[in-house]
Tab-separated table of C-alpha atoms in Angstrom:
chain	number	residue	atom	x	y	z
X	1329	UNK	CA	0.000	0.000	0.000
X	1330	UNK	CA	2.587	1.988	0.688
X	1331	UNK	CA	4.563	1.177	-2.398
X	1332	UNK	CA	1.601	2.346	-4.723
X	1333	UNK	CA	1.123	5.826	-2.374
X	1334	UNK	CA	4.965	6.255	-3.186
X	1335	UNK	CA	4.418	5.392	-7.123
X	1336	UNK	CA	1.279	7.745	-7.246
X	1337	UNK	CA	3.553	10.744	-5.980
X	1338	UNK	CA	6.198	9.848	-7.919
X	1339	UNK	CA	3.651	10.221	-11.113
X	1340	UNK	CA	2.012	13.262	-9.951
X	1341	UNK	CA	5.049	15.005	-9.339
X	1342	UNK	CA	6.014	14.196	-12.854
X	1343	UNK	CA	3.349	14.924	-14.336
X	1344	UNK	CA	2.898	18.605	-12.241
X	1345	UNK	CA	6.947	19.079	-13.139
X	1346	UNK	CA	6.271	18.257	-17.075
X	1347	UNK	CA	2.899	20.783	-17.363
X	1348	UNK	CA	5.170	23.336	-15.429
X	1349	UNK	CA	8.038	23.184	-18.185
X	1350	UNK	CA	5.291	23.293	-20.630
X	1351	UNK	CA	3.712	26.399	-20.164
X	1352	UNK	CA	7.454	27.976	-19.176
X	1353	UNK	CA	7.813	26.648	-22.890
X	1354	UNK	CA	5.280	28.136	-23.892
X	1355	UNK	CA	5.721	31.850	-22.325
X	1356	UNK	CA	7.494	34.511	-24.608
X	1357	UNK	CA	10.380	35.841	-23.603
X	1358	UNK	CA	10.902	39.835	-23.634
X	1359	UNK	CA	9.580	42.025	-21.590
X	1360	UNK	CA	5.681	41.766	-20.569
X	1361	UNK	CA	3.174	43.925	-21.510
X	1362	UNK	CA	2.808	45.680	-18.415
X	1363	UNK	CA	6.438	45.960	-18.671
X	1364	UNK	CA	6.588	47.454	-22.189
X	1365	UNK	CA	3.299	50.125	-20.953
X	1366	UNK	CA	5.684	51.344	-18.312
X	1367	UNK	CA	8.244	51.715	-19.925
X	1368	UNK	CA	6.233	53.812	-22.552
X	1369	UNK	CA	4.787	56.270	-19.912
X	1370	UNK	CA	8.023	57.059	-18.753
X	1371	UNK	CA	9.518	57.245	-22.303
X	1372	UNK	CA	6.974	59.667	-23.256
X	1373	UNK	CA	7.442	63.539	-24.070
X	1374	UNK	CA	4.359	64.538	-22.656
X	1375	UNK	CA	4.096	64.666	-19.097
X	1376	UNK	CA	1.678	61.713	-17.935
X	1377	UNK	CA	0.109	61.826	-14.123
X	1378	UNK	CA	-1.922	59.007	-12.590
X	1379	UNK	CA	-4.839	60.026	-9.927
X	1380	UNK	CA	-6.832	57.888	-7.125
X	1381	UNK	CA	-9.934	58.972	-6.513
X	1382	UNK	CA	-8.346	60.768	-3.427
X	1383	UNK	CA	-5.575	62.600	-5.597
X	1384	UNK	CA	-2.957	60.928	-4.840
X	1385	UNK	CA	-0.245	60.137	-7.090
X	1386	UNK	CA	-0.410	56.288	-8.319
X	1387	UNK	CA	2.343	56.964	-11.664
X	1388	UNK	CA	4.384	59.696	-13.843
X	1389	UNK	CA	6.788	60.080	-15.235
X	1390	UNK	CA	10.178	62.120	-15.284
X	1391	UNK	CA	8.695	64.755	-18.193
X	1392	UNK	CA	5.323	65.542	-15.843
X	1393	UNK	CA	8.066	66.961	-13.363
X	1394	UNK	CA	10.124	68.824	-16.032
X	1395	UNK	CA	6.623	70.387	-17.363
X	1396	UNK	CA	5.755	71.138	-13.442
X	1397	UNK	CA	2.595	68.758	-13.308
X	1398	UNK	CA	4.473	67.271	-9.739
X	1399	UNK	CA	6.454	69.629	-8.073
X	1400	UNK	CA	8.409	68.103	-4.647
X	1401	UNK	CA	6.588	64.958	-4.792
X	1402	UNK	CA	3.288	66.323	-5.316
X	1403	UNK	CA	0.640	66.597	-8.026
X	1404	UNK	CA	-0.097	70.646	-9.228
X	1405	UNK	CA	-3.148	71.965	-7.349
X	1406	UNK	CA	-5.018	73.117	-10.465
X	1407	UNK	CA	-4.525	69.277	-11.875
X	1408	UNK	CA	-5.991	67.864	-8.170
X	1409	UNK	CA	-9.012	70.093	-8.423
X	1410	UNK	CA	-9.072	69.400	-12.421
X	1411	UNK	CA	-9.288	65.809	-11.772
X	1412	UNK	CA	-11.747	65.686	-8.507
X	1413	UNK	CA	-14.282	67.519	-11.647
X	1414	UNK	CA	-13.491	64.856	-13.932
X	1415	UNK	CA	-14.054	62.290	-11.412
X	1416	UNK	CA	-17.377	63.218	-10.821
X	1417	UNK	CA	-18.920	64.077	-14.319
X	1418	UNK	CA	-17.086	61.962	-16.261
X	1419	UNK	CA	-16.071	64.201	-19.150
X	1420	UNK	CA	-12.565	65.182	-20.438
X	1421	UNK	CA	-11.832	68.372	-19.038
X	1422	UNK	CA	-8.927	70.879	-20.539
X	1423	UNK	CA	-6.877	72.849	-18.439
X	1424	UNK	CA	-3.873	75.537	-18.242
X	1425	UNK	CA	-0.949	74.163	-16.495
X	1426	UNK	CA	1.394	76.868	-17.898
X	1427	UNK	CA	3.954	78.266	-14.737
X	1428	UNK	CA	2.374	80.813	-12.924
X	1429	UNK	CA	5.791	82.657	-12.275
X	1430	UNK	CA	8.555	82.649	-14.858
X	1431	UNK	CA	11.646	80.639	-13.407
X	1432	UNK	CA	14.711	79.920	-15.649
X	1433	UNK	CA	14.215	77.911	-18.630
X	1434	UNK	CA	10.692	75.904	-17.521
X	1435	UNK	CA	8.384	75.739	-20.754
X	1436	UNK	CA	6.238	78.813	-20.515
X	1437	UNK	CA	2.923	77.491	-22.000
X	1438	UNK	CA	1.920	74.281	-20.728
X	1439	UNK	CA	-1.881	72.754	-21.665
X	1440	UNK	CA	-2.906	69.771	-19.774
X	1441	UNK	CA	-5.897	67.308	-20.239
X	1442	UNK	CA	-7.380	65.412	-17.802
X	1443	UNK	CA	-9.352	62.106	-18.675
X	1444	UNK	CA	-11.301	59.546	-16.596
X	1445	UNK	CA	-10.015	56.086	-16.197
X	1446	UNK	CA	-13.052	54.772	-14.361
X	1447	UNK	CA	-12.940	53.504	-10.585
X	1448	UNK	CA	-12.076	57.031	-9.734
X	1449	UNK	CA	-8.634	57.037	-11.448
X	1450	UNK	CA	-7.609	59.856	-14.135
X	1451	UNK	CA	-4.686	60.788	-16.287
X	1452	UNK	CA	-3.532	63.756	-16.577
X	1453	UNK	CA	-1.255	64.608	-19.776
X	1454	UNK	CA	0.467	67.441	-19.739
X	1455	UNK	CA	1.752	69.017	-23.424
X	1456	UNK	CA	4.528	71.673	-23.895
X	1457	UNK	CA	3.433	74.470	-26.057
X	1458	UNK	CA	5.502	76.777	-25.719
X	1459	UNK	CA	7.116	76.876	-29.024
X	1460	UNK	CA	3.486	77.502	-30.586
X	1461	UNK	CA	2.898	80.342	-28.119
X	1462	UNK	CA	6.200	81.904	-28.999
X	1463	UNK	CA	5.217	81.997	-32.696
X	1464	UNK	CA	1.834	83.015	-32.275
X	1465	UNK	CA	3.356	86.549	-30.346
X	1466	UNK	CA	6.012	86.498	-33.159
X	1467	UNK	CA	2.658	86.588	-35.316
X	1468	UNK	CA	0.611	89.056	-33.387
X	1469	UNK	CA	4.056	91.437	-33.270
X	1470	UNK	CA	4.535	91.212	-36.592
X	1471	UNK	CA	0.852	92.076	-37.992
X	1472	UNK	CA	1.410	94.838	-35.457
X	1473	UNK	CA	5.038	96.088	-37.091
X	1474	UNK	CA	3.611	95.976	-40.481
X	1475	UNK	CA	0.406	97.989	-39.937
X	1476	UNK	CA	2.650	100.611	-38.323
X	1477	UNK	CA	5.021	100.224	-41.092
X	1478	UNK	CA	2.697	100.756	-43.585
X	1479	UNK	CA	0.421	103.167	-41.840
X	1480	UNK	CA	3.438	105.688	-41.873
X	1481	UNK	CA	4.235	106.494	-45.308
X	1482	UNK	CA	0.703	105.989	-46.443
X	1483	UNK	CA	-0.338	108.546	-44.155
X	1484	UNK	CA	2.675	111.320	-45.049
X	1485	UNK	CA	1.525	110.500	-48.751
X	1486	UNK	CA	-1.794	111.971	-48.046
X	1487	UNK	CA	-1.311	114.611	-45.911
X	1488	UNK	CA	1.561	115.802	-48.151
X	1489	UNK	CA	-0.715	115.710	-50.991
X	1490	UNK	CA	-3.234	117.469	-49.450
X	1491	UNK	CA	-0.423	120.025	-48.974
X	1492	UNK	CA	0.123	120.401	-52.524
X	1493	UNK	CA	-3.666	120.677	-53.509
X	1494	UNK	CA	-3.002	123.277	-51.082
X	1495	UNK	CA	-0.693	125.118	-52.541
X	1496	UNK	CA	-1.184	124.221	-56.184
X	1497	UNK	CA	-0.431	128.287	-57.175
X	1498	UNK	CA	3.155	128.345	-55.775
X	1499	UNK	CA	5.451	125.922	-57.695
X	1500	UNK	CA	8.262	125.895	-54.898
X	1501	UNK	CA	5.905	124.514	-52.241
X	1502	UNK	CA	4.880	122.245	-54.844
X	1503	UNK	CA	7.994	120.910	-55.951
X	1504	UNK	CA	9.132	120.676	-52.109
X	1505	UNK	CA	6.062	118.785	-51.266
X	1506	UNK	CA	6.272	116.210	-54.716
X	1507	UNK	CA	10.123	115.352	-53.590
X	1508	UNK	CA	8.840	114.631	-49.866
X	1509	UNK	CA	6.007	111.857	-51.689
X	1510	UNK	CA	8.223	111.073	-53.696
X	1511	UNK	CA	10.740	109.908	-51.025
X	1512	UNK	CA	7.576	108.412	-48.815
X	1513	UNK	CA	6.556	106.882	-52.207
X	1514	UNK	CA	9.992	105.043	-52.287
X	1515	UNK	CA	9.949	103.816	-48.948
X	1516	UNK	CA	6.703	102.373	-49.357
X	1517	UNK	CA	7.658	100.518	-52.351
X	1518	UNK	CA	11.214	99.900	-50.432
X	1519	UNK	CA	8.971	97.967	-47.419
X	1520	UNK	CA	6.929	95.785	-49.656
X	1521	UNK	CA	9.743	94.748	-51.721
X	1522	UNK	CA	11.266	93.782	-48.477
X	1523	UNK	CA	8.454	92.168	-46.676
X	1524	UNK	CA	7.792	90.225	-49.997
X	1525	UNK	CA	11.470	89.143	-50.139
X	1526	UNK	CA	11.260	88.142	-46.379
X	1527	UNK	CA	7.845	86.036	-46.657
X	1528	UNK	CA	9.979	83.860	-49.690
X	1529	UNK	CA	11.919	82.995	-47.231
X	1530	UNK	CA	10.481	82.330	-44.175
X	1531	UNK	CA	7.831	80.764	-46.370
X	1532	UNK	CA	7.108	77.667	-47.961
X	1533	UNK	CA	7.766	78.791	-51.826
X	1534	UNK	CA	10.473	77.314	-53.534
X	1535	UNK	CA	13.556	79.224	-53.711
X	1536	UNK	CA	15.174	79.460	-57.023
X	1537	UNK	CA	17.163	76.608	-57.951
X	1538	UNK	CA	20.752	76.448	-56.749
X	1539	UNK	CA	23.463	77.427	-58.914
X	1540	UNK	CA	27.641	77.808	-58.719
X	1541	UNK	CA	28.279	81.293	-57.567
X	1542	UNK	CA	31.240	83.932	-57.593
X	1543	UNK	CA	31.864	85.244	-54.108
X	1544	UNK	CA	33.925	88.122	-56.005
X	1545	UNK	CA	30.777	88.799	-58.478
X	1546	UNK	CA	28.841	89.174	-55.435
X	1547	UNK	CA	30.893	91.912	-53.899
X	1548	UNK	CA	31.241	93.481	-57.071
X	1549	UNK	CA	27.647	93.717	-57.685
X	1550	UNK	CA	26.589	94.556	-53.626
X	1551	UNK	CA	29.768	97.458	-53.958
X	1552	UNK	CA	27.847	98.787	-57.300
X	1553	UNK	CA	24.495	99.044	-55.439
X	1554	UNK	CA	25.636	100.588	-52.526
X	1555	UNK	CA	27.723	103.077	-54.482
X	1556	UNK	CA	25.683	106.187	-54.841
X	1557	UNK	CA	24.613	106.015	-50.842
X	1558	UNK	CA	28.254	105.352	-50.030
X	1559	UNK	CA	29.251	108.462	-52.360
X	1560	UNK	CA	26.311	110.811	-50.746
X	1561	UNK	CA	27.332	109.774	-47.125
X	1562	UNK	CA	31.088	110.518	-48.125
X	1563	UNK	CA	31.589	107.209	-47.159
X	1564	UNK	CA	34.702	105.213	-48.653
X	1565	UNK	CA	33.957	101.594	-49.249
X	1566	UNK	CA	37.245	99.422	-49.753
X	1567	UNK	CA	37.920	95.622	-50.591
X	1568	UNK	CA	40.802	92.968	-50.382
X	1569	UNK	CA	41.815	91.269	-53.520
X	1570	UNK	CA	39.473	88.494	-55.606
X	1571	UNK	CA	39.402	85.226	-53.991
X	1572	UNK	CA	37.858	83.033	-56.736
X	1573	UNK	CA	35.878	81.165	-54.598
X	1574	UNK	CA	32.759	79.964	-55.092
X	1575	UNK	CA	29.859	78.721	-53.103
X	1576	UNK	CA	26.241	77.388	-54.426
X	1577	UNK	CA	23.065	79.734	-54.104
X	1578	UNK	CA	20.878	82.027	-55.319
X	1579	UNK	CA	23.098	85.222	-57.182
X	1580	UNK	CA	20.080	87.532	-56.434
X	1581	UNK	CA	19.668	86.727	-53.060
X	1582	UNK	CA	22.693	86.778	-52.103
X	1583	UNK	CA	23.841	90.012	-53.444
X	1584	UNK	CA	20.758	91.543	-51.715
X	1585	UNK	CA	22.065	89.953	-48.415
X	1586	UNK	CA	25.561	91.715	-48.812
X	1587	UNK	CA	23.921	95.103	-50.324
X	1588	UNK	CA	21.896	95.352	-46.961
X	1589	UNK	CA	25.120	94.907	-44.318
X	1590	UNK	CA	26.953	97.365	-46.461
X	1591	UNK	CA	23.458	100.092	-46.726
X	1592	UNK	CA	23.410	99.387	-43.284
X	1593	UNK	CA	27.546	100.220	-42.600
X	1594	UNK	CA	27.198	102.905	-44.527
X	1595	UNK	CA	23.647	104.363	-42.811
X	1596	UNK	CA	25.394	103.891	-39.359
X	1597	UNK	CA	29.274	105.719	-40.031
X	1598	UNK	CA	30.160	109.161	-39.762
X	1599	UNK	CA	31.268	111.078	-42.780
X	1600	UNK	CA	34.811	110.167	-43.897
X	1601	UNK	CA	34.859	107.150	-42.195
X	1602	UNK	CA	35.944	103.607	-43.815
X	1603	UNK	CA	34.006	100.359	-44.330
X	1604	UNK	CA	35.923	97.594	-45.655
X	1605	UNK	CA	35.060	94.296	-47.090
X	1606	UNK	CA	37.189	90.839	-47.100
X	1607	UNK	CA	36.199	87.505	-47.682
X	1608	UNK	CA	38.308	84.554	-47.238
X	1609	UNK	CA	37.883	80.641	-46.720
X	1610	UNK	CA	37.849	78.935	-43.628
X	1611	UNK	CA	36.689	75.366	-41.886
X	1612	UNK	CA	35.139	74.928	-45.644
X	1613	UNK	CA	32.869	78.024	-45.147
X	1614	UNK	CA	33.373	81.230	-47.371
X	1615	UNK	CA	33.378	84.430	-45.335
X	1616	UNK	CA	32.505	87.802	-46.072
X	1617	UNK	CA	33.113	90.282	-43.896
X	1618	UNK	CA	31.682	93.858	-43.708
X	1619	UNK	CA	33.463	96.017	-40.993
X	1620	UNK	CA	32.643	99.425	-40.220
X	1621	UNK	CA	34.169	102.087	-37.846
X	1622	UNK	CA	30.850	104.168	-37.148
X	1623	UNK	CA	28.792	103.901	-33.518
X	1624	UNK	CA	28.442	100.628	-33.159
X	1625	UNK	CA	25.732	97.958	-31.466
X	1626	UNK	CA	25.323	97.908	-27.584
X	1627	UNK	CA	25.930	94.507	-26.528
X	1628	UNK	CA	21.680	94.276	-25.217
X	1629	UNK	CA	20.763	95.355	-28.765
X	1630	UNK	CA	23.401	92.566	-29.907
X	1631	UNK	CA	21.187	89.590	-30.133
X	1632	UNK	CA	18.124	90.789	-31.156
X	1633	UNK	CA	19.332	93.232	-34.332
X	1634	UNK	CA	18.619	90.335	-36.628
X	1635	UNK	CA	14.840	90.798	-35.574
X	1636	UNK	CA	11.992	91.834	-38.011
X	1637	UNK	CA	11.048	95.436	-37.742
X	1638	UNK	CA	13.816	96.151	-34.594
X	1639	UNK	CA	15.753	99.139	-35.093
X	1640	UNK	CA	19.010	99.406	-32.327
X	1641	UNK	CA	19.195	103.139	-33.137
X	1642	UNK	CA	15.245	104.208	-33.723
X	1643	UNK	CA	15.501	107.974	-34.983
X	1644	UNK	CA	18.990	107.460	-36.927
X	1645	UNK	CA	17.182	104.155	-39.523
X	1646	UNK	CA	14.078	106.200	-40.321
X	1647	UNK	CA	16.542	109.424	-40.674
X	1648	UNK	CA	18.498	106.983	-43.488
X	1649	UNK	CA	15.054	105.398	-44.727
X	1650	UNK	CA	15.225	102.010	-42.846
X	1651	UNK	CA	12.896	99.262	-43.171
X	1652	UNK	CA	14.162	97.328	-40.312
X	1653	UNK	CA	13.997	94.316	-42.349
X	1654	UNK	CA	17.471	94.509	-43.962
X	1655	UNK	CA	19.419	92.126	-41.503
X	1656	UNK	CA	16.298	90.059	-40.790
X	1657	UNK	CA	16.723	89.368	-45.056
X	1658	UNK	CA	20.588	88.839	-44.272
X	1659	UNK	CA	20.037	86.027	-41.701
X	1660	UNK	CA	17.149	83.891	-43.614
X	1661	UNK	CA	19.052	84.041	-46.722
X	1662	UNK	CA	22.184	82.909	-45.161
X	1663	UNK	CA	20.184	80.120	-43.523
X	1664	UNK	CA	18.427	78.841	-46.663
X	1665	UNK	CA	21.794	78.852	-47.946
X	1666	UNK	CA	23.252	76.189	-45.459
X	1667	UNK	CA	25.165	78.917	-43.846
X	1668	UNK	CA	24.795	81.923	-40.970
X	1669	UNK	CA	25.648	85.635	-40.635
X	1670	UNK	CA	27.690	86.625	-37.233
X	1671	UNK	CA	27.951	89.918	-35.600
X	1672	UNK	CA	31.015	91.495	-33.204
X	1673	UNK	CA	30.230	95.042	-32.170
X	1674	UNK	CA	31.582	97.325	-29.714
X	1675	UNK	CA	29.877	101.027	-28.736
X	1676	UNK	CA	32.262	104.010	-29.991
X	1677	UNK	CA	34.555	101.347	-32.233
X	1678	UNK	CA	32.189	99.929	-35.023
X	1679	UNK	CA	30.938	96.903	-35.987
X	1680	UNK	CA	31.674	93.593	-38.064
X	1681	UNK	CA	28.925	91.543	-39.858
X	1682	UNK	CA	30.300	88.298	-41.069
X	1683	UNK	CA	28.235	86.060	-43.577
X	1684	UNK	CA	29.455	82.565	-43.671
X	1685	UNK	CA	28.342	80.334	-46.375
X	1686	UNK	CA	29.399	76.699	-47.301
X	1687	UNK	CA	32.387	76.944	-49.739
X	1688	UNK	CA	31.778	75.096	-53.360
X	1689	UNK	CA	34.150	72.377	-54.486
X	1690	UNK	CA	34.400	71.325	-57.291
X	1691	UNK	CA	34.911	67.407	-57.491
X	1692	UNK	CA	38.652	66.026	-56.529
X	1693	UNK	CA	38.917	69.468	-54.698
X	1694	UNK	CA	39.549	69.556	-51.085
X	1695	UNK	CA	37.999	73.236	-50.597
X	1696	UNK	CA	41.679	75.159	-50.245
X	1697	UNK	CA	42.491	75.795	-54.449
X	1698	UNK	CA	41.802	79.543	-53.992
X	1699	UNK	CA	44.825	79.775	-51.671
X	1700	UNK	CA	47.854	79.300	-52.958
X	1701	UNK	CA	49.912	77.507	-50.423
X	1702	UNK	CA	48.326	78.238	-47.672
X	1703	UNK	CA	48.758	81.974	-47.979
X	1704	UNK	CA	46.114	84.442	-48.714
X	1705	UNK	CA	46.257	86.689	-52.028
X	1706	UNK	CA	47.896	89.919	-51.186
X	1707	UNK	CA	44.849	91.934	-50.139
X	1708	UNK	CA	44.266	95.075	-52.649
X	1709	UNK	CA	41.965	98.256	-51.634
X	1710	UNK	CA	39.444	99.280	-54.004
X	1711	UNK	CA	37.564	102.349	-53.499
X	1712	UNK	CA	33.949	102.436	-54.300
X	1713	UNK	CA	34.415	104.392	-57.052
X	1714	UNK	CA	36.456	102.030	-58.618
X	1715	UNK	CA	34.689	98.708	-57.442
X	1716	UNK	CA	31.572	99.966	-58.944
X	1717	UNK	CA	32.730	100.820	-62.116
X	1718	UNK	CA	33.895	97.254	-62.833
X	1719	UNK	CA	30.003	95.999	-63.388
């Protein structure tokens, strides 16, 4: 009897042992899926927060504390009170999570939405919009800048002409008045050429296919445009000797990107005082360099000069006609071109705008056949005079 108890066990336990490697068998291996959900909560870029019915905090993750949803171990108030509503209709309820004091680098828009789970639980997810805030005052400030803009000349042009009705019987007034629309006239035109250029592109039109460009023909062309303002400012414009490098773009554009940093060292220098221009290759970027000596860029106004419609010196860029757009023009073109513009300025010395731009080469070429070894051509100084009469 005792025999066939032992024997009986002996089977069972075989039996139990062989369904238990069975179904080990039979499990996948890998993570499980309430492994792989955890790991995608924390994982996530939106900050997730999981609610009892009491409001305390059952899950989140590392980004809810980056967006502030949990602050020192403890769920936002406005998301407790958020959820304790959602609890008891049962809807989806949005809600503003965005810091209520600027600190540091936090996001500064920050929309949350709470949902029901059922039992009492609810998620809170917490999104970063700050980026889409930021554009949408970039927006607002620009519709703002242009109706200004525009509002300006439009508004000389018809009280000046209401001059000249005025005073159609004496031809100096006349004549004084016509050259004042006229110059309104041209700034008009001047602003929506520019704001036109600057919508290309920022925009999502096509720019002009790429072609093989002459860093020297650029100059040229920029010194040629920026002659007669150069000659009425008595302002003399000089240049180092032809590189003949090359980089790939857009001629057009780029010439309009050098003509406005040389308008604008021109605008901003004191009669009889230089502005130079050099290019030369380096790292396998071209770069052109326009250096003034006039009043230079305080080191606030520094970083935000490349900004639509900003003006560092307010009453000297509408004295010279400015749009404000002209460096805002220079730094999307040298973007869209693979490339950058830099700035070094000091108050009292002058200032140096530098556009950099990826060098061509020309298959087999290691980007240095311009220099011949290792040396720079001899520089040369041009006046403007000159430079321009060589278009």
């Amino acid at each position: 009897m005792a025999a066939g108890s032992l024997l009986v066990g002996v089977v069972a336990g075989f039996l139990i042992s062989r369904s238990r490697r069975r179904r080990e068998a039979r499990r996948p291996t890998g993570p499980t899926i309430a492994e792989l959900l955890l790991r995608l909560v924390r994982s996530s870029n939106n900050g997730l927060l999981v609610l009892n019915r009491f409001g305390d905090m059952v899950l989140h993750n590392k980004r809810a504390e980056t967006l502030g949803l949990v602050k020192d171990n403890r769920a936002d108030t406005r998301a407790r009170k958020a959820a304790e509503q959602v609890v008891e209709t049962d809807e989806e309820l949005e809600i503003d999570l965005s810091p209520l004091e600027a600190r540091g680098r936090q996001p500064a828009a920050v929309l949350g939405e709470v949902r029901p789970l059922g039992d009492g639980f609810t998620v809170i997810e917490a999104v970063d919009h700050s980026e889409a805030a930021r554009l949408e005052a970039v927006r607002r400030d620009f519709v703002a800048n242009v109706s200004h803009e525009l509002k300006t000349p439009v508004g000389a042009i018809a009280l000046l002409t209401e001059a000249v009705l005025d005073a159609a019987d004496d031809v100096d007034e006349v004549r004084r008045f016509g050259g004042k629309i006229l110059h309104e006239s041209t700034r008009l035109g001047t602003l929506v050429t520019e704001l036109i250029a600057l919508s290309r592109l920022q925009g999502a039109e096509r720019l002009p296919d790429l072609n093989v460009v002459e860093v020297d023909a650029v100059i040229r062309e920029a010194l040629g445009r920026t002659k007669l303002s150069a000659e009425s400012a008595d302002i003399n414009v000089t240049a180092d000797a032809p590189s003949g490098l090359l980089i790939e773009g857009d001629r057009t554009l780029l010439v309009t990107a050098l003509s406005n940093l040389l308008e604008n060292a021109v605008a901003y220098s004191s009669a009889g005082s230089p502005v130079s221009v050099s290019r030369k290759l380096t790292d396998g970027m071209v770069e052109i360099a326009v250096t003034d000596r006039g009043i230079g860029i305080a080191e606030e106004d520094q970083k935000r000069v490349f900004e639509r419609f900003y003006r560092a010196d307010k009453a000297r860029s509408r004295a010279t006609g400015g749009t404000g757009l002209g460096l805002a023009i220079v730094k999307h073109v040298a973007a869209n071109h693979g490339g950058e513009v830099k700035l070094w300025s000091m108050q009292g010395t002058g200032s140096t705008f530098t556009l950099r731009l990826p060098v061509y080469q020309r298959s087999g070429e290691n980007g240095n056949a311009p220099e011949q070894d290792g040396e720079r051509m001899s520089p040369l100084v041009v006046s403007s005079r000159e430079q321009g009469g060589k278009q």
